[in-house]
Short mmCIF file of C-alpha atoms in Angstrom, two decimals:
data_model
loop_
_atom_site.label_atom_id
_atom_site.label_comp_id
_atom_site.label_asym_id
_atom_site.label_seq_id
_atom_site.Cartn_x
_atom_site.Cartn_y
_atom_site.Cartn_z
CA TYR R 1 -0.57 -0.04 -0.06
CA LEU R 2 3.29 2.54 -0.25
CA GLU R 3 2.69 5.12 -2.71
CA PRO R 4 4.64 5.46 -5.02
CA VAL R 5 8.37 7.20 -4.69
CA THR R 6 9.93 9.47 -7.48
CA ALA R 7 13.20 11.23 -8.29
CA PRO R 8 13.07 14.91 -9.04
CA ALA R 9 12.40 15.73 -11.73
CA ASN R 10 16.55 17.12 -11.58
CA TYR R 11 17.98 13.60 -11.27
CA LYS R 12 19.05 12.24 -14.43
CA ASN R 13 21.93 9.38 -13.29
CA LYS R 14 20.08 5.85 -12.97
CA GLU R 15 21.94 5.09 -9.39
CA ALA R 16 20.72 8.15 -7.73
CA ILE R 17 17.66 7.95 -8.51
CA GLU R 18 17.53 4.11 -6.98
CA THR R 19 19.50 5.21 -4.51
CA TYR R 20 16.60 8.62 -3.73
CA ILE R 21 13.45 5.92 -4.54
CA ALA R 22 15.31 2.75 -2.40
CA ASN R 23 15.72 5.49 0.32
CA GLY R 24 11.91 7.44 -0.24
CA GLU R 25 10.75 3.38 0.54
CA GLN R 26 12.65 2.91 3.74
CA GLU R 27 11.48 5.69 5.15
CA GLN R 28 8.02 5.04 4.06
CA LEU R 29 8.29 2.02 6.10
CA ALA R 30 10.21 3.25 8.76
CA LYS R 31 7.19 5.03 9.63
CA ALA R 32 4.55 2.68 8.44
CA ALA R 33 3.58 2.01 12.29
CA LEU R 34 2.19 5.29 12.14
CA ASP R 35 0.19 5.54 9.65
CA ILE R 36 -3.23 5.02 10.24
CA ASP R 37 -3.82 3.78 6.28
CA LEU R 38 -1.07 1.73 7.28
CA ALA R 39 -0.29 0.15 10.61
CA ARG R 40 -2.52 -2.70 11.90
CA ILE R 41 -3.55 -3.71 15.28
CA VAL R 42 -0.98 -5.73 17.55
CA ALA R 43 -1.71 -5.01 20.79
CA ILE R 44 -5.04 -3.19 22.80
CA GLY R 45 -5.25 -3.36 26.36
CA ALA R 46 -7.70 -1.22 28.48
CA TRP R 47 -8.44 -1.26 32.13
CA SER R 48 -12.55 -1.05 33.06
CA GLU R 49 -14.01 -0.58 36.44
CA ALA R 50 -14.95 -4.23 36.49
CA ASP R 51 -11.75 -5.04 35.94
CA ALA R 52 -9.26 -6.14 38.67
CA GLU R 53 -6.50 -5.34 36.20
CA PRO R 54 -6.45 -4.14 32.78
CA GLN R 55 -6.99 -6.60 30.06
CA VAL R 56 -3.99 -7.00 27.66
CA PHE R 57 -4.23 -8.69 24.40
CA THR R 58 -2.08 -9.24 21.50
CA ALA R 59 -3.30 -9.98 18.02
CA LYS R 60 -0.53 -12.09 15.53
CA ASP R 61 -2.74 -11.61 12.46
CA GLU R 62 -6.21 -9.74 11.06
CA ARG R 63 -8.31 -12.56 13.02
CA GLU R 64 -7.57 -11.79 15.79
CA GLU R 65 -7.48 -8.40 15.31
CA ARG R 66 -11.01 -8.56 14.36
CA THR R 67 -11.83 -10.34 17.62
CA LEU R 68 -9.44 -8.09 19.74
CA LEU R 69 -12.06 -4.83 17.82
CA LYS R 70 -14.94 -6.62 18.74
CA TRP R 71 -13.63 -7.26 22.33
CA PHE R 72 -12.53 -3.20 23.16
CA TRP R 73 -15.83 -1.91 21.29
CA GLY R 74 -17.41 -4.65 23.76
CA LEU R 75 -16.53 -2.75 26.07
CA GLY R 76 -18.65 -0.07 26.20
CA GLY R 77 -18.37 2.80 29.44
CA SER R 78 -18.16 6.24 29.12
CA PRO R 79 -15.28 8.18 29.51
CA LEU R 80 -12.86 6.69 26.97
CA ILE R 81 -9.35 7.84 28.70
CA GLY R 82 -6.42 7.93 26.97
CA PHE R 83 -2.84 9.53 26.32
CA ASN R 84 -2.94 10.48 22.73
CA CYS R 85 -6.00 9.09 22.26
CA VAL R 86 -7.66 11.50 19.62
CA GLY R 87 -4.52 12.35 17.78
CA TYR R 88 -3.56 8.00 17.39
CA ASP R 89 -4.71 5.05 19.50
CA LEU R 90 -9.01 5.90 18.77
CA PRO R 91 -8.40 6.51 14.81
CA LEU R 92 -6.25 3.71 14.63
CA LEU R 93 -8.66 1.54 16.19
CA LEU R 94 -11.27 3.70 14.06
CA ARG R 95 -10.50 2.66 10.95
CA ARG R 96 -9.15 -0.77 11.86
CA SER R 97 -12.42 -1.42 12.81
CA LEU R 98 -13.88 -0.10 8.84
CA TYR R 99 -11.06 -2.67 7.09
CA LEU R 100 -11.75 -5.17 8.84
CA ASN R 101 -15.24 -4.96 8.64
CA VAL R 102 -16.10 -4.51 12.89
CA ALA R 103 -18.61 -2.32 14.31
CA ALA R 104 -17.59 0.30 16.13
CA PRO R 105 -19.24 3.33 18.12
CA ALA R 106 -19.77 6.67 15.91
CA LEU R 107 -17.05 9.29 17.92
CA ILE R 108 -16.33 12.71 17.38
CA LEU R 109 -12.95 12.54 17.63
CA GLY R 110 -11.92 16.28 16.78
CA LYS R 111 -9.16 18.15 18.34
CA TYR R 112 -11.23 20.79 20.78
CA ARG R 113 -14.44 18.37 20.63
CA HIS R 114 -14.07 14.89 21.94
CA PRO R 115 -17.16 14.06 23.64
CA GLY R 116 -17.15 10.81 25.32
CA VAL R 117 -12.93 10.45 25.32
CA GLU R 118 -10.15 11.99 27.42
CA ASP R 119 -7.85 12.55 25.95
CA LEU R 120 -3.70 13.60 29.27
CA MET R 121 -2.81 14.67 25.91
CA LEU R 122 -4.95 17.43 24.96
CA SER R 123 -5.81 17.68 28.28
CA LEU R 124 -2.25 17.93 29.63
CA SER R 125 -0.76 20.67 26.72
CA PHE R 126 -4.09 22.75 26.85
CA ASP R 127 -5.07 21.74 23.27
CA GLY R 128 -1.91 22.39 21.66
CA ALA R 129 -1.34 25.53 23.17
CA LEU R 130 1.56 24.39 24.86
CA ARG R 131 4.32 21.31 24.20
CA PHE R 132 3.39 18.01 23.22
CA ARG R 133 4.92 16.37 25.96
CA GLY R 134 5.19 12.23 26.29
CA LEU R 135 3.47 9.65 28.63
CA SER R 136 6.62 8.95 29.66
CA PHE R 137 7.82 12.65 31.02
CA TYR R 138 4.15 13.30 32.53
CA CYS R 139 4.70 10.34 34.60
CA LYS R 140 8.15 11.20 35.83
CA ARG R 141 7.38 14.76 36.13
CA PHE R 142 4.08 13.45 38.45
CA ARG R 143 7.16 10.74 39.90
CA LEU R 144 3.97 8.14 39.73
CA THR R 145 5.60 4.89 39.66
CA GLY R 146 4.03 1.45 39.43
CA TRP R 147 3.94 -0.05 36.10
CA GLY R 148 6.31 -2.53 36.61
CA ASP R 149 8.91 -2.80 33.31
CA ASP R 150 9.55 0.42 31.57
CA SER R 151 12.65 -0.95 29.61
CA ILE R 152 10.28 -1.40 26.05
CA SER R 153 10.26 2.10 23.46
CA GLY R 154 6.85 2.42 21.86
CA LYS R 155 9.08 2.90 18.96
CA GLU R 156 10.65 -0.76 19.05
CA ILE R 157 7.10 -2.15 18.97
CA PRO R 158 7.31 -3.40 15.22
CA ALA R 159 11.27 -4.05 15.71
CA LEU R 160 9.38 -6.94 18.34
CA VAL R 161 6.85 -7.98 16.49
CA ALA R 162 8.81 -9.00 13.82
CA ALA R 163 10.50 -10.58 15.68
CA GLY R 164 8.03 -12.49 17.86
CA GLU R 165 8.45 -11.01 21.12
CA TRP R 166 4.52 -11.43 21.61
CA ASP R 167 4.91 -11.20 25.84
CA LYS R 168 7.43 -8.11 25.06
CA VAL R 169 4.95 -6.89 23.62
CA ALA R 170 1.97 -6.85 25.48
CA ALA R 171 4.49 -5.98 28.14
CA HIS R 172 4.92 -2.16 26.71
CA CYS R 173 0.93 -2.11 26.50
CA LYS R 174 -0.13 -3.48 29.67
CA SER R 175 3.01 -0.38 31.13
CA ASP R 176 1.41 1.92 29.45
CA VAL R 177 -1.93 1.45 30.45
CA LEU R 178 -0.77 1.77 33.88
CA LYS R 179 1.32 5.02 33.94
CA THR R 180 -2.21 6.04 31.72
CA ALA R 181 -4.09 5.13 34.50
CA ALA R 182 -1.84 6.33 36.86
CA LEU R 183 -1.77 10.31 35.64
CA ALA R 184 -5.62 10.14 35.02
CA ARG R 185 -6.28 9.60 38.68
CA ARG R 186 -3.17 12.27 39.41
CA VAL R 187 -4.87 14.60 37.30
CA GLY R 188 -8.17 13.87 38.69
CA LEU R 189 -10.58 11.47 36.58
CA LEU R 190 -10.37 8.80 38.29
CA ALA R 191 -11.14 7.81 41.51
CA GLU R 192 -8.31 6.14 43.46
CA LEU R 193 -8.48 2.06 42.93
CA GLU R 194 -6.54 -0.24 45.31
CA VAL R 195 -5.39 -2.07 43.49
CA PHE R 196 -1.29 -1.89 43.83
#
């Protein structure tokens, strides 16, 4: 599904053109996991009030991905609370639901208006008036702890999937859910849960 890469018109040398195209294709591949129309869901984590701890599942293929989407949308509940969920997570869930023919709710995900959705990144940046910072930054800044192994970065997920390291993918997802919940409690969106 990658769009064709073409060298600028002033490139005349065949080798330079081939190098430009190869580099452009490599750049596209490197960013595919962040492209709503190219990415796929490899893990979903959620923590509802009914759960003693976060639920985290991985999807090794589209069949499992479809099952996860049905599970996630079946959770219902409002508000949905996430970190950068308006800018990435929910659009990806909705797009993959569309591609995989999974029924999904009609969500409004405007930057300034997203009823039933609390995006902590938008809240903490005052809807983009201030610099966007990452989830780990805010957890560190608020001195929040308690999410286990935090050594995996989201940037590593494509390589972990390619290597079949599904336990590490799930551990990263669970860590992010725990961080998001801790941050949501700290800023007053969630009541304190006695689960740790």
